[in-house]
Tab-separated table of C-alpha atoms in Angstrom:
chain	number	residue	atom	x	y	z
A	1	MET	CA	31.940	-40.764	63.847
A	2	THR	CA	35.533	-40.660	62.938
A	3	LEU	CA	36.654	-37.335	64.176
A	4	ASP	CA	40.316	-35.776	62.197
A	5	SER	CA	43.456	-37.273	64.302
A	6	SER	CA	43.984	-33.358	64.149
A	7	SER	CA	41.458	-31.986	65.359
A	8	LYS	CA	41.777	-30.053	69.042
A	9	THR	CA	40.565	-31.646	72.455
A	10	ILE	CA	37.827	-29.561	74.484
A	11	LEU	CA	36.729	-30.703	77.293
A	12	ILE	CA	32.818	-29.980	78.247
A	13	ALA	CA	31.269	-29.960	82.226
A	14	PRO	CA	27.908	-29.643	82.857
A	15	LEU	CA	27.208	-29.278	86.733
A	16	ASN	CA	24.969	-32.746	88.151
A	17	TRP	CA	21.854	-29.989	89.312
A	18	GLY	CA	18.620	-31.511	87.768
A	19	LEU	CA	19.407	-32.181	84.086
A	20	GLY	CA	19.381	-28.566	82.552
A	21	HIS	CA	22.794	-28.028	82.477
A	22	ALA	CA	23.740	-31.406	80.772
A	23	THR	CA	21.234	-31.132	78.472
A	24	ARG	CA	21.265	-27.554	77.542
A	25	CYS	CA	25.101	-28.732	76.347
A	26	ILE	CA	23.892	-30.972	74.281
A	27	PRO	CA	23.284	-28.781	71.366
A	28	ILE	CA	27.289	-27.852	72.396
A	29	ILE	CA	28.588	-30.734	72.241
A	30	LYS	CA	27.131	-31.138	68.808
A	31	ALA	CA	28.819	-27.792	67.690
A	32	LEU	CA	32.200	-29.525	68.862
A	33	GLN	CA	31.433	-31.828	66.533
A	34	GLU	CA	30.383	-30.636	63.496
A	35	ASN	CA	33.411	-27.694	64.415
A	36	ASN	CA	36.298	-30.846	64.545
A	37	PHE	CA	36.525	-30.275	67.701
A	38	THR	CA	37.088	-33.488	70.149
A	39	PRO	CA	34.895	-33.593	72.363
A	40	ILE	CA	35.028	-34.770	76.232
A	41	ILE	CA	32.892	-35.356	78.500
A	42	ALA	CA	32.901	-34.830	81.966
A	43	SER	CA	30.566	-35.089	85.201
A	44	ASP	CA	28.771	-36.959	87.583
A	45	GLY	CA	25.448	-38.639	88.440
A	46	ILE	CA	22.552	-37.969	86.194
A	47	ALA	CA	24.279	-35.580	85.006
A	48	LEU	CA	26.569	-37.623	83.116
A	49	GLU	CA	24.297	-40.491	82.982
A	50	LEU	CA	22.185	-38.992	79.887
A	51	LEU	CA	24.885	-37.823	78.368
A	52	LYS	CA	26.356	-41.191	78.053
A	53	LYS	CA	22.728	-42.704	76.507
A	54	GLU	CA	22.984	-39.696	74.288
A	55	PHE	CA	26.672	-39.770	73.114
A	56	PRO	CA	27.601	-42.757	73.329
A	57	TYR	CA	30.227	-43.355	71.574
A	58	ILE	CA	32.214	-40.215	73.507
A	59	GLN	CA	34.914	-40.388	75.836
A	60	THR	CA	33.891	-39.050	79.245
A	61	LEU	CA	35.453	-38.351	82.452
A	62	GLN	CA	33.613	-38.554	86.386
A	63	LEU	CA	34.003	-35.581	88.445
A	64	PRO	CA	33.564	-36.051	92.540
A	65	SER	CA	30.325	-35.038	93.378
A	66	TYR	CA	28.759	-31.824	94.632
A	67	GLN	CA	25.627	-33.382	97.069
A	68	ILE	CA	23.486	-31.072	96.354
A	69	GLU	CA	20.409	-31.410	98.167
A	70	TYR	CA	17.002	-30.051	98.259
A	71	ALA	CA	15.344	-29.322	101.447
A	72	LYS	CA	12.135	-31.180	101.593
A	73	ASN	CA	10.560	-27.767	103.625
A	74	GLY	CA	11.449	-25.214	100.078
A	75	LYS	CA	11.901	-22.774	103.610
A	76	ASN	CA	14.895	-24.663	104.412
A	77	PHE	CA	16.060	-24.588	100.603
A	78	LYS	CA	18.935	-21.489	101.581
A	79	TRP	CA	20.061	-23.333	105.475
A	80	LYS	CA	20.515	-26.267	103.691
A	81	LEU	CA	22.425	-25.349	100.690
A	82	ILE	CA	24.925	-23.962	103.567
A	83	GLN	CA	25.091	-27.172	105.932
A	84	SER	CA	25.845	-28.497	102.145
A	85	LEU	CA	28.503	-26.352	101.266
A	86	PRO	CA	31.701	-27.841	102.656
A	87	ARG	CA	31.206	-31.037	100.488
A	88	MET	CA	30.291	-28.611	97.781
A	89	LEU	CA	34.180	-26.747	98.479
A	90	GLU	CA	35.815	-30.103	98.700
A	91	ALA	CA	34.889	-31.483	95.484
A	92	ILE	CA	35.738	-28.537	94.056
A	93	ARG	CA	38.834	-28.595	95.186
A	94	GLU	CA	39.314	-32.079	94.289
A	95	GLU	CA	38.178	-31.262	90.620
A	96	LYS	CA	40.417	-28.988	90.229
A	97	LYS	CA	42.899	-30.681	90.455
A	98	LEU	CA	41.580	-34.148	87.988
A	99	VAL	CA	40.783	-31.191	85.978
A	100	GLN	CA	44.962	-30.336	85.427
A	101	LYS	CA	45.886	-33.565	85.280
A	102	TRP	CA	43.090	-34.084	82.582
A	103	VAL	CA	45.121	-30.952	80.495
A	104	THR	CA	48.473	-33.031	80.247
A	105	LYS	CA	47.258	-36.490	80.423
A	106	TYR	CA	44.174	-36.660	77.425
A	107	GLU	CA	46.339	-32.950	75.550
A	108	ILE	CA	42.889	-30.440	76.330
A	109	ASP	CA	42.436	-27.721	74.158
A	110	GLY	CA	39.640	-26.376	75.640
A	111	ILE	CA	37.422	-26.282	78.747
A	112	ILE	CA	33.854	-25.235	78.597
A	113	SER	CA	32.334	-25.053	81.829
A	114	ASP	CA	28.718	-25.302	83.079
A	115	ASN	CA	28.702	-23.955	86.528
A	116	ARG	CA	31.339	-26.359	87.032
A	117	LEU	CA	33.506	-24.285	89.470
A	118	GLY	CA	36.881	-25.875	89.760
A	119	VAL	CA	36.397	-27.134	86.030
A	120	PHE	CA	39.287	-24.644	85.191
A	121	SER	CA	42.915	-24.367	83.998
A	122	ALA	CA	45.108	-20.881	83.144
A	123	LYS	CA	46.614	-23.140	80.665
A	124	VAL	CA	44.212	-23.905	77.817
A	125	PRO	CA	41.281	-21.156	76.948
A	126	SER	CA	38.342	-21.895	79.395
A	127	VAL	CA	35.017	-21.142	78.957
A	128	PHE	CA	32.297	-20.559	81.592
A	129	ILE	CA	28.332	-21.240	80.823
A	130	THR	CA	25.291	-19.780	82.635
A	131	HIS	CA	22.096	-17.951	82.608
A	132	GLN	CA	23.376	-16.481	86.347
A	133	LEU	CA	25.265	-14.060	85.693
A	134	ASN	CA	23.861	-12.398	89.268
A	135	VAL	CA	22.701	-14.921	91.811
A	136	MET	CA	19.881	-15.228	93.880
A	137	THR	CA	19.361	-16.138	97.189
A	138	GLY	CA	16.923	-13.330	99.058
A	139	ASN	CA	18.824	-10.551	101.439
A	140	THR	CA	22.196	-12.464	100.835
A	141	THR	CA	21.251	-12.015	96.820
A	142	TRP	CA	23.939	-9.100	96.683
A	143	PHE	CA	27.081	-11.916	98.135
A	144	THR	CA	25.987	-14.578	96.440
A	145	SER	CA	26.905	-12.928	92.882
A	146	LYS	CA	29.952	-11.021	93.810
A	147	LEU	CA	31.190	-14.543	94.515
A	148	HIS	CA	29.995	-15.429	91.533
A	149	GLN	CA	31.164	-12.436	89.333
A	150	ILE	CA	34.259	-13.214	91.540
A	151	ILE	CA	34.567	-16.741	90.154
A	152	ILE	CA	32.788	-16.074	86.459
A	153	LYS	CA	36.744	-13.235	85.477
A	154	LYS	CA	39.043	-15.926	85.499
A	155	TYR	CA	38.084	-17.873	82.572
A	156	LYS	CA	38.450	-16.170	79.103
A	157	GLN	CA	34.909	-15.423	78.709
A	158	CYS	CA	31.529	-16.412	80.020
A	159	TRP	CA	28.180	-17.334	77.832
A	160	VAL	CA	25.286	-16.249	78.996
A	161	PRO	CA	22.087	-18.391	76.669
A	162	ASP	CA	19.956	-15.591	76.301
A	163	VAL	CA	20.045	-12.184	74.518
A	164	ALA	CA	22.026	-9.070	75.342
A	165	GLY	CA	18.904	-6.460	74.762
A	166	THR	CA	15.187	-6.342	76.042
A	167	PRO	CA	12.874	-8.260	75.223
A	168	ASN	CA	15.112	-11.390	76.735
A	169	LEU	CA	14.885	-14.626	78.615
A	170	THR	CA	16.698	-14.034	81.884
A	171	GLY	CA	15.839	-10.852	83.414
A	172	ASP	CA	17.949	-9.223	86.056
A	173	LEU	CA	19.824	-13.315	86.640
A	174	GLY	CA	21.754	-12.691	83.124
A	175	HIS	CA	22.096	-8.682	82.620
A	176	LEU	CA	24.461	-6.576	85.018
A	177	ASN	CA	23.993	-2.604	84.530
A	178	GLY	CA	28.056	-1.824	83.589
A	179	LYS	CA	30.533	-4.221	81.652
A	180	HIS	CA	32.565	-6.790	84.611
A	181	PHE	CA	33.931	-9.358	82.524
A	182	PRO	CA	33.711	-11.073	78.720
A	183	VAL	CA	30.307	-11.512	77.742
A	184	ARG	CA	28.765	-13.360	74.845
A	185	TYR	CA	25.363	-13.853	75.148
A	186	ILE	CA	24.783	-16.229	72.570
A	187	GLY	CA	21.155	-16.483	72.508
A	188	PRO	CA	19.458	-19.476	73.748
A	189	LEU	CA	20.360	-23.015	73.695
A	190	SER	CA	18.373	-26.333	73.065
A	191	ARG	CA	18.358	-29.441	71.734
A	192	LEU	CA	15.142	-29.973	70.230
A	193	HIS	CA	12.888	-28.705	67.613
A	194	LYS	CA	9.587	-27.519	66.372
A	195	LYS	CA	8.032	-29.743	64.409
A	196	GLU	CA	4.703	-30.246	62.075
A	197	SER	CA	3.015	-32.907	64.448
A	198	PRO	CA	-0.423	-34.424	65.052
A	199	LYS	CA	-1.516	-33.544	68.186
A	200	LEU	CA	-1.633	-36.829	70.552
A	201	TYR	CA	-1.583	-35.769	74.376
A	202	ASP	CA	-3.613	-32.685	75.553
A	203	LEU	CA	-1.026	-32.419	78.604
A	204	MET	CA	2.579	-33.362	78.930
A	205	ILE	CA	3.952	-33.491	82.354
A	206	ILE	CA	7.104	-33.616	82.495
A	207	LEU	CA	9.630	-33.017	85.923
A	208	SER	CA	13.743	-32.794	86.858
A	209	GLY	CA	15.428	-31.582	89.583
A	210	PRO	CA	17.381	-33.048	92.662
A	211	GLU	CA	15.539	-34.920	95.117
A	212	PRO	CA	13.181	-34.821	97.354
A	213	GLN	CA	11.549	-32.142	95.190
A	214	ARG	CA	11.312	-33.751	92.308
A	215	GLY	CA	9.606	-37.385	94.417
A	216	ILE	CA	7.821	-34.438	95.887
A	217	LEU	CA	6.031	-33.139	92.814
A	218	GLU	CA	5.462	-36.161	91.485
A	219	GLU	CA	3.778	-37.630	93.626
A	220	LYS	CA	1.366	-34.634	93.657
A	221	LEU	CA	0.650	-34.446	89.973
A	222	THR	CA	0.397	-38.250	89.931
A	223	GLU	CA	-3.226	-37.505	92.330
A	224	GLU	CA	-3.518	-34.142	90.398
A	225	VAL	CA	-3.821	-35.578	86.835
A	226	LYS	CA	-6.734	-38.496	87.712
A	227	ARG	CA	-9.306	-34.932	87.890
A	228	PHE	CA	-7.645	-33.647	84.356
A	229	LYS	CA	-10.966	-34.447	81.211
A	230	GLY	CA	-8.050	-35.024	78.505
A	231	LYS	CA	-5.276	-37.644	77.306
A	232	VAL	CA	-2.265	-36.835	79.632
A	233	VAL	CA	1.905	-38.278	78.754
A	234	PHE	CA	3.790	-37.748	82.225
A	235	ILE	CA	7.673	-38.079	81.837
A	236	LYS	CA	9.145	-38.703	85.705
A	237	GLY	CA	12.312	-37.296	84.927
A	238	ILE	CA	14.239	-40.355	86.631
A	239	ILE	CA	17.146	-41.658	84.690
A	240	GLU	CA	17.420	-45.263	84.026
A	241	LYS	CA	18.938	-48.106	82.679
A	242	THR	CA	15.744	-48.944	80.736
A	243	GLN	CA	13.324	-47.192	79.836
A	244	VAL	CA	9.872	-48.377	81.419
A	245	LYS	CA	6.434	-47.444	79.720
A	246	GLU	CA	2.800	-47.511	82.274
A	247	THR	CA	-0.367	-46.096	81.962
A	248	VAL	CA	-2.690	-45.779	83.770
A	249	GLY	CA	-6.831	-44.850	82.121
A	250	ASP	CA	-5.801	-41.651	79.961
A	251	VAL	CA	-2.128	-41.327	81.416
A	252	THR	CA	0.648	-42.190	79.751
A	253	PHE	CA	4.264	-42.558	82.430
A	254	TYR	CA	7.770	-42.722	81.632
A	255	ASN	CA	10.727	-42.863	83.887
A	256	PHE	CA	12.515	-41.140	81.037
A	257	MET	CA	12.711	-39.707	78.076
A	258	ASN	CA	15.650	-39.489	75.375
A	259	THR	CA	16.717	-36.466	73.231
A	260	ARG	CA	14.357	-37.550	70.267
A	261	GLN	CA	11.819	-39.457	72.000
A	262	LEU	CA	11.396	-35.852	73.842
A	263	GLU	CA	11.010	-33.515	71.085
A	264	GLN	CA	8.174	-35.699	69.678
A	265	THR	CA	6.392	-35.810	72.591
A	266	PHE	CA	6.429	-31.997	72.917
A	267	ASN	CA	5.505	-31.315	69.266
A	268	GLU	CA	2.616	-33.612	70.046
A	269	SER	CA	1.442	-31.844	72.542
A	270	GLU	CA	-0.963	-29.073	73.087
A	271	TYR	CA	0.235	-27.657	76.830
A	272	VAL	CA	2.924	-28.089	79.277
A	273	LEU	CA	2.991	-28.312	82.815
A	274	CYS	CA	6.303	-28.200	84.203
A	275	ARG	CA	9.092	-26.732	87.076
A	276	SER	CA	10.356	-23.059	85.568
A	277	GLY	CA	13.861	-24.309	85.183
A	278	TYR	CA	16.195	-22.261	82.595
A	279	THR	CA	16.947	-25.075	80.382
A	280	THR	CA	13.126	-25.379	80.204
A	281	ILE	CA	12.132	-22.356	79.148
A	282	MET	CA	14.689	-22.394	76.758
A	283	ASP	CA	13.327	-25.573	75.153
A	284	LEU	CA	9.471	-24.027	75.455
A	285	VAL	CA	10.649	-20.899	73.485
A	286	LYS	CA	12.533	-23.024	70.575
A	287	LEU	CA	8.965	-25.373	70.210
A	288	GLY	CA	6.427	-22.013	71.183
A	289	LYS	CA	4.968	-23.800	73.274
A	290	LYS	CA	1.956	-22.900	76.347
A	291	ALA	CA	2.812	-24.043	79.553
A	292	PHE	CA	2.383	-23.349	83.166
A	293	PHE	CA	4.874	-23.639	85.503
A	294	ILE	CA	5.791	-24.989	89.706
A	295	PRO	CA	8.794	-23.633	90.563
A	296	THR	CA	10.928	-25.251	93.152
A	297	PRO	CA	10.074	-24.819	96.678
A	298	GLY	CA	12.802	-22.435	97.588
A	299	GLN	CA	14.672	-22.035	94.517
A	300	TYR	CA	14.599	-18.643	94.029
A	301	GLU	CA	15.853	-18.835	90.013
A	302	GLN	CA	13.030	-20.709	89.297
A	303	GLU	CA	11.014	-18.414	91.583
A	304	TYR	CA	12.348	-15.037	90.595
A	305	LEU	CA	11.821	-17.076	86.110
A	306	ALA	CA	8.195	-17.664	87.153
A	307	VAL	CA	7.296	-14.339	88.683
A	308	LYS	CA	9.138	-12.748	85.659
A	309	LEU	CA	6.973	-14.255	82.631
A	310	ASP	CA	3.854	-14.346	84.487
A	311	GLN	CA	4.210	-10.723	85.083
A	312	GLU	CA	4.683	-10.600	81.209
A	313	ARG	CA	1.679	-12.694	80.532
A	314	ILE	CA	3.432	-15.057	78.963
A	315	VAL	CA	3.309	-18.130	81.208
A	316	PRO	CA	0.993	-18.632	84.600
A	317	PHE	CA	2.417	-20.310	88.038
A	318	ALA	CA	1.187	-21.393	90.899
A	319	ASN	CA	3.661	-23.101	94.132
A	320	GLN	CA	3.877	-26.328	94.389
A	321	GLU	CA	1.547	-26.291	98.113
A	322	ASP	CA	-1.246	-24.413	96.154
A	323	PHE	CA	-0.942	-25.886	93.092
A	324	THR	CA	-4.506	-27.622	91.812
A	325	ILE	CA	-5.094	-29.306	88.006
A	326	GLU	CA	-7.750	-27.031	87.441
A	327	MET	CA	-5.530	-24.168	87.849
A	328	LEU	CA	-4.231	-25.144	84.279
A	329	SER	CA	-7.056	-23.344	82.795
A	330	LYS	CA	-5.610	-20.068	82.875
A	331	ILE	CA	-3.302	-20.787	80.449
A	332	ALA	CA	-5.647	-20.239	77.759
A	333	ASP	CA	-5.497	-16.156	79.823
A	334	TYR	CA	-1.214	-16.409	78.624
A	335	LYS	CA	0.071	-15.739	75.326
A	336	GLY	CA	2.875	-18.691	75.673
A	337	LEU	CA	6.312	-18.743	75.006
A	338	SER	CA	7.359	-17.084	71.152
A	339	GLU	CA	10.041	-18.878	69.309
A	340	MET	CA	12.496	-16.264	69.545
A	341	ASP	CA	15.939	-15.819	66.361
A	342	THR	CA	18.329	-18.991	67.922
A	343	THR	CA	20.916	-19.555	65.065
A	344	ILE	CA	24.412	-19.471	66.785
A	345	ASP	CA	27.033	-18.468	64.989
A	346	TRP	CA	29.326	-21.492	66.305
A	347	GLU	CA	32.539	-21.127	64.128
A	348	GLU	CA	33.131	-17.988	65.215
A	349	LEU	CA	31.879	-17.643	68.681
A	350	LEU	CA	33.859	-21.411	68.891
A	351	ALA	CA	37.119	-19.447	67.417
A	352	VAL	CA	38.395	-19.120	71.156
A	353	PHE	CA	39.471	-22.291	71.638
A	354	GLN	CA	42.029	-21.642	67.999
A	355	THR	CA	43.722	-19.231	69.917
A	356	ASN	CA	47.264	-20.725	71.746
A	357	LYS	CA	47.446	-22.997	74.857
A	358	ASN	CA	49.846	-20.652	77.156
A	359	ARG	CA	52.106	-23.567	78.204
């Protein structure tokens, strides 16, 4: 694709924490191109690898890894994060330095950071994307939320991929009492589209998230799915150079799928079994799907969203250690995720970058 050489250059940087932050940036990157901006993608790990596969013609830059690790036992999740803090803070300091150099080197006109805390510049309009204005961490929620809000305040705008009123998807996660800083509710973001397709699979299993919890759930579901009556497609969520497909009985395994394949497979599947990550929820909303959630053990955000949607009789859930494949029968008694108006006025939204640089 040839872009106008006079178009503005926007650095877009998703956090590498599972694949959700990267995948929800895909429609933003496409919107930047369609509105005559030149995106540069910056991230690390599997998030960067996924976006390289999706946009092989777009320039990419390497950011330092936050080295986020999950505990094998969900009860130790918070302690594991606390242990990781020194490494995370060092990575944030390093990415701050890199971004300041890149703004000059690549003549960057604007920044979009999806939860990367050091990707900011006072020299150009900078936008922060998050669905967590409040950061759930159990009895320390008040502290982590306040800390996160202090960071967000330095940005020109904060984009929340949800609706402002009720009903909404994020509940207390994405809504504050009172106005603290410029928040724009831009509606749910998804790279996928609903299509009329013949149903090929009774169940689609899709995994995501950091290790070791992704692998632990894969091992558990590989055994559980043997008792499922019907056709299953199982996407492990492992980003590798080459796609691998394996069929065992009525179950077809893939290590990963690209966006086009995922979209097709979602539309061909009756039910979905997955984590309750927010990006996955937005995808299911766009597709109008019925699902069953297994939140990542110890991840308060996913647990909160799973409980919220269960209480609203939209999607049932079970804890990872308690889940059995027979629980999927509950799906029939729940409403499922309904399509919402996800139309975004990108021209108006991206106008934030039409302001002059602060330099």
